Each structure stands twice: as C-alpha cells, then as structure tokens.
GROMACS .gro file of C-alpha atoms in nm:
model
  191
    1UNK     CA    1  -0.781  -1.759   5.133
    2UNK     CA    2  -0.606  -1.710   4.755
    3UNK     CA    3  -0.437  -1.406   4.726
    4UNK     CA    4  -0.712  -1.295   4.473
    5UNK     CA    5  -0.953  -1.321   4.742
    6UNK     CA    6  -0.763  -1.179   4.987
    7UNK     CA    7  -0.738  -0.872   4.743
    8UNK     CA    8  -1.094  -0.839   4.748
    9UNK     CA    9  -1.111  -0.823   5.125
   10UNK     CA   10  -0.877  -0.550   5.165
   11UNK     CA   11  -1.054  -0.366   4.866
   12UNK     CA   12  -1.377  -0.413   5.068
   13UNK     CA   13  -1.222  -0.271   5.337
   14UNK     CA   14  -1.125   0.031   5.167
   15UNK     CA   15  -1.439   0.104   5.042
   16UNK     CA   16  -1.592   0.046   5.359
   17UNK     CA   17  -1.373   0.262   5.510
   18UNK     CA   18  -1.456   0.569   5.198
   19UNK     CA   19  -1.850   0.507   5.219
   20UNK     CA   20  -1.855   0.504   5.612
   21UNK     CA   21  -1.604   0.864   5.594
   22UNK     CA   22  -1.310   0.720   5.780
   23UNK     CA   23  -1.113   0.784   5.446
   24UNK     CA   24  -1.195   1.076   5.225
   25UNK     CA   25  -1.065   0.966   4.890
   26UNK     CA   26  -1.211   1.083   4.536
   27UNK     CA   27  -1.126   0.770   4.384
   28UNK     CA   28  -1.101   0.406   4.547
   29UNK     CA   29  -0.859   0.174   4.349
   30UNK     CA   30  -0.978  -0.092   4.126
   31UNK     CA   31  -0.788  -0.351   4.248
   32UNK     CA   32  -0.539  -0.375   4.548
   33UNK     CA   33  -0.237  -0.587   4.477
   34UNK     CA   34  -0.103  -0.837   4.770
   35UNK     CA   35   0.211  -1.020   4.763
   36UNK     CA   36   0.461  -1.203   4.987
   37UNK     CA   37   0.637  -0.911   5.217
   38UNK     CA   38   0.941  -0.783   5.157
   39UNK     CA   39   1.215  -0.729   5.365
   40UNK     CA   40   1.172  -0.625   5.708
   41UNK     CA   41   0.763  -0.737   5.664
   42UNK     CA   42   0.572  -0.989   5.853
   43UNK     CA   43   0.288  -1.227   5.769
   44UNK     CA   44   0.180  -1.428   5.483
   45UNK     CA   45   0.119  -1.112   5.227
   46UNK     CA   46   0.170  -0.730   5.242
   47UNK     CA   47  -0.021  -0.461   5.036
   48UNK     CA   48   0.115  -0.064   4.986
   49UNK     CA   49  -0.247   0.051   4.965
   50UNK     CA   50  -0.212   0.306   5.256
   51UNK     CA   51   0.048   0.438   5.092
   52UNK     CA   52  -0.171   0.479   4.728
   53UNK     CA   53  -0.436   0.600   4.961
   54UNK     CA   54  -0.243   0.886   5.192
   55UNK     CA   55  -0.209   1.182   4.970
   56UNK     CA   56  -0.606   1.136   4.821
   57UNK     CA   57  -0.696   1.101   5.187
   58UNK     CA   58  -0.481   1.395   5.335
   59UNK     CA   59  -0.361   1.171   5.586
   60UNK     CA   60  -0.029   1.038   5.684
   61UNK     CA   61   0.022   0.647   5.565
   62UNK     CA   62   0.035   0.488   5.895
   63UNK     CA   63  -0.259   0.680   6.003
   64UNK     CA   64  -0.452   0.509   5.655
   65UNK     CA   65  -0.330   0.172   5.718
   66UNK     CA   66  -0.460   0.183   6.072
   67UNK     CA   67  -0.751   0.275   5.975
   68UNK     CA   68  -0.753  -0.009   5.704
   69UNK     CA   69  -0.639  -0.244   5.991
   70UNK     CA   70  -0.875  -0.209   6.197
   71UNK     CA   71  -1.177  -0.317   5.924
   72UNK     CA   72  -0.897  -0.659   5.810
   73UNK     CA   73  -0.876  -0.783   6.175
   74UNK     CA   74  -1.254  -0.839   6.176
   75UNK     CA   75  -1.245  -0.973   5.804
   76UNK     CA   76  -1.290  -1.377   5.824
   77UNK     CA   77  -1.018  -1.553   5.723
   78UNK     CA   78  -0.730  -1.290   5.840
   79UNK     CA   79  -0.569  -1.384   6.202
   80UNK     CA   80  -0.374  -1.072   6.242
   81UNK     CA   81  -0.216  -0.759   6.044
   82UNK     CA   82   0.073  -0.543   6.128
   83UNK     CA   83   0.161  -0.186   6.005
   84UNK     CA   84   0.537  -0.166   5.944
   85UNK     CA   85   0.763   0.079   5.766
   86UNK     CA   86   0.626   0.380   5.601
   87UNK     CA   87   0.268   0.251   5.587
   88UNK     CA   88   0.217  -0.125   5.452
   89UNK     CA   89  -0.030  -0.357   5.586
   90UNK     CA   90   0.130  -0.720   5.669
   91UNK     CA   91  -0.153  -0.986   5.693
   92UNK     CA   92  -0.164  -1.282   5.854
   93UNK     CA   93  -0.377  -1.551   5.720
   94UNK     CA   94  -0.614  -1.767   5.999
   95UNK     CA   95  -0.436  -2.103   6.009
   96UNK     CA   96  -0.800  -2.274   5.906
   97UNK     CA   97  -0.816  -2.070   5.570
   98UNK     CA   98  -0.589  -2.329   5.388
   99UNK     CA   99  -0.747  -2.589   5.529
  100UNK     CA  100  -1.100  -2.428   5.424
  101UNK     CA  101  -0.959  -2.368   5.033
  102UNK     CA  102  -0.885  -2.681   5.036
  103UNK     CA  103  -1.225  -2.832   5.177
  104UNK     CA  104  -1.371  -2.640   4.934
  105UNK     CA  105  -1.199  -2.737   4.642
  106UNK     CA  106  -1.254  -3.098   4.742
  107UNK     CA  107  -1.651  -3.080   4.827
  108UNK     CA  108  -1.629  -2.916   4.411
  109UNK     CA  109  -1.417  -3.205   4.273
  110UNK     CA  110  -1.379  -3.170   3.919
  111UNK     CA  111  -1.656  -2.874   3.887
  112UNK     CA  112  -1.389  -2.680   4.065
  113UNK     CA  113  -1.351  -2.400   3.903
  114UNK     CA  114  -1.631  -2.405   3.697
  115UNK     CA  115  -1.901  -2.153   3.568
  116UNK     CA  116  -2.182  -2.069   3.375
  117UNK     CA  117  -1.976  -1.714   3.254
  118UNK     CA  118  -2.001  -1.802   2.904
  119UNK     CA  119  -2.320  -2.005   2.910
  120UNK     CA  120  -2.465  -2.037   2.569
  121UNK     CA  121  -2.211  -1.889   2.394
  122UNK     CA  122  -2.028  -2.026   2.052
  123UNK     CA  123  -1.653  -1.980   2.008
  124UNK     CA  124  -1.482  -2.115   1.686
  125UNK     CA  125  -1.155  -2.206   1.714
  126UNK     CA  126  -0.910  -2.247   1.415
  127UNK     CA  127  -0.557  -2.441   1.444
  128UNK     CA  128  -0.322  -2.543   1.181
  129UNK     CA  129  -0.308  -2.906   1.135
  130UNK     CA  130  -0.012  -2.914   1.361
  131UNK     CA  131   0.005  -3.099   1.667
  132UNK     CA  132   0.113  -2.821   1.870
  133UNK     CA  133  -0.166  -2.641   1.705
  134UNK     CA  134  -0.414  -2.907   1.820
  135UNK     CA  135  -0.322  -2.960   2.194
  136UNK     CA  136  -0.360  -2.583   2.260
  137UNK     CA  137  -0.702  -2.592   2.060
  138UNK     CA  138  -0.751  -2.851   2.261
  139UNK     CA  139  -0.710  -2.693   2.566
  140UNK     CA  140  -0.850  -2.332   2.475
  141UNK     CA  141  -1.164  -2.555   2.452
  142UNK     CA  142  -1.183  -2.759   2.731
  143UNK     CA  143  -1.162  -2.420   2.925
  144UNK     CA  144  -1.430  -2.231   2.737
  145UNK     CA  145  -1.637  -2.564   2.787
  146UNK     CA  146  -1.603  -2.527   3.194
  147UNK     CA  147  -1.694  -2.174   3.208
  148UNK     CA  148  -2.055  -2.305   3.002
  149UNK     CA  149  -1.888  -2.216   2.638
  150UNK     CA  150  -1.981  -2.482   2.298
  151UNK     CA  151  -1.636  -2.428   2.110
  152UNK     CA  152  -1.653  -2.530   1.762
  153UNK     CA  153  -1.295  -2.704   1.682
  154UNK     CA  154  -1.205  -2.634   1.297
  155UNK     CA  155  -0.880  -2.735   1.097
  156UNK     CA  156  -0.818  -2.724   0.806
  157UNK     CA  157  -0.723  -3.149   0.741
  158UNK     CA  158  -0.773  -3.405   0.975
  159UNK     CA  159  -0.538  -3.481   1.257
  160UNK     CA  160  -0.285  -3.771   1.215
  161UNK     CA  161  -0.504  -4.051   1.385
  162UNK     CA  162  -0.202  -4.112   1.509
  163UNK     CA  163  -0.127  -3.829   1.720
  164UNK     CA  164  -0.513  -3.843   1.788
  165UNK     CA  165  -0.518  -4.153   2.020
  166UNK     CA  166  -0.202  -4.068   2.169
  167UNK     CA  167  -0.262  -3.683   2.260
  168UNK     CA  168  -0.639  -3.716   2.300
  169UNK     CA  169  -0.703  -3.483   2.093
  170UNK     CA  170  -1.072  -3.447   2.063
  171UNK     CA  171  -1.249  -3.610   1.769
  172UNK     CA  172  -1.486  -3.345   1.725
  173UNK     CA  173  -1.296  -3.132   1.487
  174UNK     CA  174  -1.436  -3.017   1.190
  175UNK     CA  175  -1.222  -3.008   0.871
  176UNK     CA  176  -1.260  -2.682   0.694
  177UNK     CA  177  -1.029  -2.641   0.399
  178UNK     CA  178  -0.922  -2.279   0.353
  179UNK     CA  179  -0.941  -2.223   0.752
  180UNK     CA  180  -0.566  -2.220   0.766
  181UNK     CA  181  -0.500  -1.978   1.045
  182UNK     CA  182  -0.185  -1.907   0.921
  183UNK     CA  183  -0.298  -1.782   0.571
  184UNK     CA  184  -0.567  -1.558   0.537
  185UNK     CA  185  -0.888  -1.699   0.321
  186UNK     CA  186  -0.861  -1.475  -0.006
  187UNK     CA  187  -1.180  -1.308  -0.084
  188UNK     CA  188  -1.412  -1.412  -0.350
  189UNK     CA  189  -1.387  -1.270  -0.661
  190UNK     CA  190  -1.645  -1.038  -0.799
  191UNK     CA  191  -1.820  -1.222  -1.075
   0.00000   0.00000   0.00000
C-alpha cells in the first residue's frame, strides 16, 4: 500500500465513521496526510487526524482515534494500528501489501501508471531550441502521452541532429519560427 493509498483508507474511514454518526463533524478533511512516525510512534506511518478531528467532534483525541482505529484494523492491507501520545494513529502495514504493489506493478509492466485522464486531448508544447529545453519537452510529453494526451512538440529551429540521436529527442517537433518561449510573438500590426 503507497502512502497515497493508504491516505485514502484512513479518509474512508473517517467518513465512514461521520455518515454512520460515530463522529459528528461539520466538515470531513479533504485529504489526510500520513508519514513515517515520529518520535516515540510505532508502525510504518502515523496520521494526526484525531487530533484535526477532536474539537469538530466534541470529543477528546484518543477517544476519535479509537474510534478511527477500530474502522483501519478491518481495512485490507493494514496489519495493526496503535493510538499513542495525545491522539495519533500509528499503522502498521500487512507484510503482503509490498509484495502485492509490487505484483501489481509487474502484471502492468510498462502501462504502469498509465491512463486515459487526458484522452483526446491536444497540448502544445513550446521549448527554446536549447537542449535543456528539449529533454524537458521531451519529457512533459511522454507523460501527457501516458495519461492518453497527443502533445504537439514546437520550437522554434530544429534541434542539433546531433544532440538528437544522442538525447533521443523525439523527431516529431515542429519548427515554428516566432514560437520562442522566451520572447513573446509581437502582435500584428493593424493594416
């Protein structure tokens, strides 16, 4: 489990916890940050979400993170999780979730990663005829391309063949003089 997803299983578990009326908060948090734990923590990541939650809840912290502990223990992926301190949740990953990240990554192989978010979708790009400039086109595109994106590549002269074959720097740039992205095309003049 990635720490994004494991994010998104504690958020679940707060709103579980709101829309069943364990917790009685106005607002549930957009997001619920995990990282490694601190001192005196335990486990593979800690959250402070109790603590967020305790004063919209009108409960004590501990009392919200047991509530929120309860709902993580069942959650798939998550082997145990300890309150400690004022109120922060301490998670312990299931020693198979690695393992499972990784089988999934590998039954993906390159389309790992991939998605259809930007399917259909035309993004011009314009770099200065710099290497530098190039590579990070470069690489702006092949990401827009595996989320379903068509960049169109533009510069304003061609790339040094040279640099071309050694960088592989796609050959599907368009040369566009008066693209420069680091002068501004004047605007015509009224006639």
């Amino acid at each position: 489990m990635t720490p994004v997803e494991l994010s998104r299983t504690v958020l679940h578990a707060v709103r579980r916890a709101v829309d069943e009326g364990e917790l009685a908060v106005a607002v549930v948090p957009e997001r619920v940050v995990v990282a490694p734990p601190g001192p005196g923590g335990c486990g593979d990541y800690a959250t402070n979400v109790a603590l967020q939650l305790a004063r919209p809840a009108g409960q004590p912290a501990p009392a919200v993170a047991e509530v929120l502990r309860t709902r993580l223990l069942h959650a798939d992926g998550i082997s145990d999780v300890v309150v400690t301190g004022p109120g922060f949740l301490n998670i312990s990953l299931a020693g198979g979730a690695d393992a499972r990240l990784v089988r999934g990554i590998l039954r993906a192989g390159p389309r790992y990663g991939h998605s259809d978010a930007l399917a259909g979708q035309t993004i011009e790009l314009h770099a200065a005829p710099e290497v530098r400039a190039l590579v990070l086109m470069d690489s702006v595109a092949r990401v827009l391309r595996s989320q379903g994106a068509r960049p169109q590549l533009h510069c304003t002269r061609p790339p040094e063949d040279a640099w071309g074959r050694v960088l592989g720097v796609p050959e599907d740039i368009r040369v566009r003089p008066g693209t420069d992205p680091l002068r501004p095309v004047p605007a015509p003049a009224d006639p």
